[in-house]
């Protein structure tokens, strides 16, 4: 029988108690060990997360209900925000004064929709007392026990914003001369016409430098550009303060002359411009004599459109040039209005299309790594029996206004594919051709079938064709043009964005279009060698295109210095007089044969069946 211990415990009860205490002690030790392990794992995860976040470009700031910073994570040594003493700082104090209202609105927006991200973009304080542009996402995580705060994620977009601002500037000011652009002048003219009257007339001078092509052809485009800039400086110094001098492009300038009491009239202004060119100009070591033809149009009717005034002045300019150049001619009705001029040019263009007088020239696009041609751009040419060589932009303008653009575009597509098929057959190399295409062509439902038929007719693969479009197509991201580009891209046809940087700040659209290549306008490439700002813009654009995986063609390369610089900065391809001008097809084939000669051993030429030939790319 069991023996009772002191206190009434039996040996069995005591043994059970000892076992229970032992089990509880073991379990407590086990729980403590597991807790320590979990705490260690959490600390390790936190250290690992901080290390990873320290290597990425984003920076995360957490603040409490009062807007005070409680934690800063990310960006490592390249932190955008100054982390020293940041905890406890008011969040809004980090933001540039001009952007605090929008930042506060973003924070309030996040607080009103917990868990959902509210975007914000603005400037913040960075080390060194400077500011940086950031793109931010604000999320309310106060209900999350692991966060308990407002989470703001920052990404540095300073380079992108600088590029956008520079492109915006380029849309309003000419990069070569610093003068207002065409768009700016037209806006000013429209504003001035609102006050036009018989007692307050508004005048426009349309100016064109005589025979600039001779300078470009003999001394190069760089010298021609220097001459244009020097003329702009002469005229800026000579013109009275109430006038506005602008550069419309190429060798064309326009001056707005509003009425000013006791001020010089438009005729006197024109005479001052002519007199300013009396003395020769020295550029690039050459002493050059330059003259200008000027057309003058005056308006007293406030209801007249700015475009009509410019058209009248252009008609007067045409008379000045055809009448011997170096003259000032005032518009009158005897010259015929611009509508008649367009009708005549339209009729001649229709005749040229019927008679096969439209031509293409080919300009090589070079691989900057190998310095060998990778493709050619087909360029429109037309020699008018009276006017001579008609500028391509004028041909396209008339064609678009009169509904001939589709027919003209089809002819250019046909000639381009014919030329490149001929070149591929003779050289035995898979050369590509880039063809400029109007948005009006892309909007036509039958454009795809036209392209397919032309490729079939010349037995060309889709990869042999590149369709070039301008930035204007980006302004209609949901239109038919986008759908057509998608279909072309799906077929294997290349899509290239031409003249990037000449009119729109469309960086945000680049990633949404099926682009295979981007062509930087010569204003961007030339700007890199002229100013530090231009170089920064070029670097920013090239960095952006690298992130998008877009090959870049730098247009307007004329010197070895430019070619070397663009190659070093990351441009993949180049085009311009530094390599070769646009050439008639047969000449382009002979030029290309030099690059293929080491493979084919054939140095001969064959002009049979060549599409018609014409002038170089720079004919006015």
Tab-separated table of N, CA and C in Angstrom, residues 468-545:
chain	number	residue	atom	x	y	z
A	468	UNK	N	9.173	54.909	-92.161
A	468	UNK	CA	9.528	56.036	-91.305
A	468	UNK	C	8.326	56.943	-91.102
A	469	UNK	N	8.050	57.259	-89.838
A	469	UNK	CA	6.970	58.176	-89.492
A	469	UNK	C	7.551	59.299	-88.642
A	470	UNK	N	6.850	60.420	-88.579
A	470	UNK	CA	7.312	61.547	-87.781
A	470	UNK	C	6.582	61.582	-86.456
A	471	UNK	N	7.043	62.501	-85.565
A	471	UNK	CA	6.491	62.566	-84.212
A	471	UNK	C	5.001	62.885	-84.178
A	472	UNK	N	4.477	63.470	-85.260
A	472	UNK	CA	3.055	63.794	-85.279
A	472	UNK	C	2.165	62.588	-85.064
A	473	UNK	N	2.617	61.401	-85.476
A	473	UNK	CA	1.812	60.195	-85.318
A	473	UNK	C	1.614	59.869	-83.847
A	474	UNK	N	2.555	60.334	-82.983
A	474	UNK	CA	2.452	60.050	-81.560
A	474	UNK	C	1.315	60.811	-80.898
A	475	UNK	N	0.847	61.871	-81.536
A	475	UNK	CA	-0.221	62.677	-80.952
A	475	UNK	C	-1.578	62.023	-81.116
A	476	UNK	N	-1.650	60.924	-81.855
A	476	UNK	CA	-2.914	60.218	-82.050
A	476	UNK	C	-2.718	58.753	-81.683
A	477	UNK	N	-2.446	58.484	-80.373
A	477	UNK	CA	-2.069	57.132	-79.978
A	477	UNK	C	-3.172	56.109	-80.151
A	478	UNK	N	-4.417	56.534	-80.298
A	478	UNK	CA	-5.514	55.574	-80.423
A	478	UNK	C	-6.073	55.524	-81.838
A	479	UNK	N	-5.425	56.218	-82.788
A	479	UNK	CA	-5.970	56.326	-84.135
A	479	UNK	C	-5.640	55.145	-85.018
A	480	UNK	N	-6.098	55.246	-86.287
A	480	UNK	CA	-5.865	54.187	-87.263
A	480	UNK	C	-4.378	54.015	-87.549
A	481	UNK	N	-3.620	55.115	-87.494
A	481	UNK	CA	-2.191	55.020	-87.750
A	481	UNK	C	-1.503	54.064	-86.805
A	482	UNK	N	-1.877	54.080	-85.549
A	482	UNK	CA	-1.282	53.162	-84.571
A	482	UNK	C	-1.598	51.720	-84.925
A	483	UNK	N	-2.855	51.454	-85.288
A	483	UNK	CA	-3.237	50.086	-85.648
A	483	UNK	C	-2.455	49.602	-86.866
A	484	UNK	N	-2.268	50.491	-87.840
A	484	UNK	CA	-1.507	50.120	-89.033
A	484	UNK	C	-0.056	49.830	-88.677
A	485	UNK	N	0.531	50.656	-87.813
A	485	UNK	CA	1.908	50.422	-87.393
A	485	UNK	C	2.039	49.084	-86.674
A	486	UNK	N	1.044	48.763	-85.847
A	486	UNK	CA	1.064	47.471	-85.153
A	486	UNK	C	1.049	46.333	-86.158
A	487	UNK	N	0.207	46.450	-87.186
A	487	UNK	CA	0.099	45.397	-88.194
A	487	UNK	C	1.392	45.280	-89.002
A	488	UNK	N	1.979	46.405	-89.371
A	488	UNK	CA	3.250	46.394	-90.102
A	488	UNK	C	4.344	45.737	-89.270
A	489	UNK	N	4.410	46.120	-88.006
A	489	UNK	CA	5.414	45.565	-87.101
A	489	UNK	C	5.241	44.052	-86.957
A	490	UNK	N	3.994	43.614	-86.855
A	490	UNK	CA	3.704	42.185	-86.706
A	490	UNK	C	4.166	41.405	-87.937
A	491	UNK	N	4.124	42.022	-89.097
A	491	UNK	CA	4.550	41.361	-90.334
A	491	UNK	C	6.071	41.285	-90.458
A	492	UNK	N	6.781	42.005	-89.618
A	492	UNK	CA	8.237	42.007	-89.704
A	492	UNK	C	8.804	43.218	-90.390
A	493	UNK	N	7.950	44.180	-90.742
A	493	UNK	CA	8.399	45.440	-91.340
A	493	UNK	C	8.870	46.372	-90.231
A	494	UNK	N	10.038	47.007	-90.429
A	494	UNK	CA	10.576	47.888	-89.407
A	494	UNK	C	9.812	49.198	-89.313
A	495	UNK	N	9.758	49.745	-88.100
A	495	UNK	CA	9.103	51.040	-87.866
A	495	UNK	C	10.139	51.981	-87.259
A	496	UNK	N	10.343	53.134	-87.905
A	496	UNK	CA	11.334	54.104	-87.452
A	496	UNK	C	10.673	55.449	-87.207
A	497	UNK	N	10.975	56.071	-86.072
A	497	UNK	CA	10.464	57.412	-85.757
A	497	UNK	C	11.480	58.436	-86.233
A	498	UNK	N	11.091	59.225	-87.248
A	498	UNK	CA	12.009	60.147	-87.921
A	498	UNK	C	11.967	61.533	-87.281
A	499	UNK	N	13.053	62.272	-87.427
A	499	UNK	CA	13.144	63.683	-87.003
A	499	UNK	C	12.761	63.872	-85.550
A	500	UNK	N	13.151	62.947	-84.669
A	500	UNK	CA	12.779	63.068	-83.266
A	500	UNK	C	13.396	64.316	-82.656
A	501	UNK	N	12.549	65.118	-81.991
A	501	UNK	CA	13.021	66.327	-81.329
A	501	UNK	C	12.730	67.595	-82.073
A	502	UNK	N	11.906	67.537	-83.138
A	502	UNK	CA	11.672	68.749	-83.936
A	502	UNK	C	10.348	69.419	-83.636
A	503	UNK	N	9.457	68.803	-82.860
A	503	UNK	CA	8.169	69.463	-82.724
A	503	UNK	C	7.365	69.115	-81.510
A	504	UNK	N	7.568	67.939	-80.909
A	504	UNK	CA	6.713	67.498	-79.816
A	504	UNK	C	7.549	66.898	-78.698
A	505	UNK	N	7.118	67.111	-77.481
A	505	UNK	CA	7.764	66.467	-76.342
A	505	UNK	C	7.004	65.177	-76.062
A	506	UNK	N	7.320	64.161	-76.834
A	506	UNK	CA	6.498	62.954	-76.841
A	506	UNK	C	7.200	61.770	-76.185
A	507	UNK	N	8.064	62.033	-75.189
A	507	UNK	CA	8.818	60.950	-74.577
A	507	UNK	C	7.913	59.906	-73.962
A	508	UNK	N	6.805	60.330	-73.375
A	508	UNK	CA	5.930	59.386	-72.687
A	508	UNK	C	5.256	58.421	-73.642
A	509	UNK	N	5.214	58.749	-74.947
A	509	UNK	CA	4.548	57.870	-75.914
A	509	UNK	C	5.485	56.825	-76.512
A	510	UNK	N	6.797	57.002	-76.348
A	510	UNK	CA	7.731	56.142	-77.071
A	510	UNK	C	7.542	54.677	-76.731
A	511	UNK	N	7.307	54.389	-75.453
A	511	UNK	CA	7.176	53.002	-75.053
A	511	UNK	C	5.867	52.359	-75.448
A	512	UNK	N	4.913	53.139	-75.961
A	512	UNK	CA	3.597	52.588	-76.273
A	512	UNK	C	3.414	52.305	-77.749
A	513	UNK	N	4.386	52.688	-78.582
A	513	UNK	CA	4.281	52.451	-80.029
A	513	UNK	C	5.262	51.361	-80.451
A	514	UNK	N	4.913	50.601	-81.498
A	514	UNK	CA	5.777	49.499	-81.944
A	514	UNK	C	6.968	50.005	-82.745
A	515	UNK	N	7.888	50.678	-82.084
A	515	UNK	CA	9.036	51.260	-82.773
A	515	UNK	C	10.226	50.313	-82.753
A	516	UNK	N	10.944	50.253	-83.879
A	516	UNK	CA	12.166	49.467	-83.975
A	516	UNK	C	13.406	50.352	-84.012
A	517	UNK	N	13.212	51.659	-84.214
A	517	UNK	CA	14.356	52.542	-84.395
A	517	UNK	C	13.910	53.983	-84.194
A	518	UNK	N	14.806	54.808	-83.678
A	518	UNK	CA	14.520	56.235	-83.492
A	518	UNK	C	15.616	57.040	-84.169
A	519	UNK	N	15.213	58.043	-84.963
A	519	UNK	CA	16.169	58.883	-85.674
A	519	UNK	C	16.197	60.269	-85.032
A	520	UNK	N	17.345	60.619	-84.485
A	520	UNK	CA	17.508	61.927	-83.854
A	520	UNK	C	17.693	62.993	-84.921
A	521	UNK	N	16.904	64.044	-84.844
A	521	UNK	CA	17.042	65.144	-85.789
A	521	UNK	C	18.397	65.815	-85.609
A	522	UNK	N	18.884	66.418	-86.695
A	522	UNK	CA	20.209	67.035	-86.664
A	522	UNK	C	20.301	68.157	-85.633
A	523	UNK	N	19.171	68.754	-85.242
A	523	UNK	CA	19.222	69.797	-84.214
A	523	UNK	C	19.666	69.218	-82.876
A	524	UNK	N	19.353	67.952	-82.616
A	524	UNK	CA	19.774	67.307	-81.382
A	524	UNK	C	21.244	66.918	-81.468
A	525	UNK	N	21.631	66.299	-82.581
A	525	UNK	CA	23.019	65.850	-82.710
A	525	UNK	C	23.979	67.033	-82.796
A	526	UNK	N	23.597	68.084	-83.528
A	526	UNK	CA	24.466	69.256	-83.633
A	526	UNK	C	24.576	69.990	-82.304
A	527	UNK	N	23.467	69.999	-81.550
A	527	UNK	CA	23.476	70.687	-80.266
A	527	UNK	C	24.478	70.116	-79.287
A	528	UNK	N	24.800	68.825	-79.441
A	528	UNK	CA	25.727	68.176	-78.510
A	528	UNK	C	27.140	68.720	-78.654
A	529	UNK	N	27.485	69.202	-79.827
A	529	UNK	CA	28.836	69.734	-80.048
A	529	UNK	C	28.898	71.239	-79.834
A	530	UNK	N	27.759	71.869	-79.560
A	530	UNK	CA	27.720	73.323	-79.457
A	530	UNK	C	27.586	73.820	-78.020
A	531	UNK	N	26.804	73.128	-77.180
A	531	UNK	CA	26.573	73.586	-75.817
A	531	UNK	C	26.561	72.411	-74.854
A	532	UNK	N	26.852	72.708	-73.583
A	532	UNK	CA	26.790	71.672	-72.554
A	532	UNK	C	25.360	71.178	-72.370
A	533	UNK	N	24.401	72.087	-72.508
A	533	UNK	CA	23.003	71.690	-72.390
A	533	UNK	C	22.618	70.731	-73.504
A	534	UNK	N	23.073	71.047	-74.727
A	534	UNK	CA	22.786	70.153	-75.840
A	534	UNK	C	23.365	68.771	-75.627
A	535	UNK	N	24.568	68.717	-75.062
A	535	UNK	CA	25.195	67.422	-74.780
A	535	UNK	C	24.406	66.663	-73.723
A	536	UNK	N	23.920	67.383	-72.697
A	536	UNK	CA	23.138	66.726	-71.642
A	536	UNK	C	21.831	66.171	-72.194
A	537	UNK	N	21.192	66.939	-73.084
A	537	UNK	CA	19.945	66.464	-73.692
A	537	UNK	C	20.204	65.208	-74.510
A	538	UNK	N	21.274	65.235	-75.305
A	538	UNK	CA	21.598	64.072	-76.129
A	538	UNK	C	21.856	62.855	-75.259
A	539	UNK	N	22.613	63.028	-74.196
A	539	UNK	CA	22.886	61.908	-73.291
A	539	UNK	C	21.603	61.373	-72.679
A	540	UNK	N	20.716	62.293	-72.280
A	540	UNK	CA	19.453	61.864	-71.687
A	540	UNK	C	18.602	61.065	-72.656
A	541	UNK	N	18.516	61.552	-73.899
A	541	UNK	CA	17.711	60.849	-74.900
A	541	UNK	C	18.312	59.486	-75.208
A	542	UNK	N	19.653	59.414	-75.342
A	542	UNK	CA	20.298	58.141	-75.635
A	542	UNK	C	20.133	57.159	-74.470
A	543	UNK	N	20.206	57.676	-73.242
A	543	UNK	CA	19.984	56.800	-72.080
A	543	UNK	C	18.562	56.256	-72.089
A	544	UNK	N	17.611	57.126	-72.395
A	544	UNK	CA	16.210	56.698	-72.439
A	544	UNK	C	15.990	55.640	-73.510
A	545	UNK	N	16.550	55.853	-74.696
A	545	UNK	CA	16.356	54.882	-75.777
A	545	UNK	C	17.057	53.566	-75.468
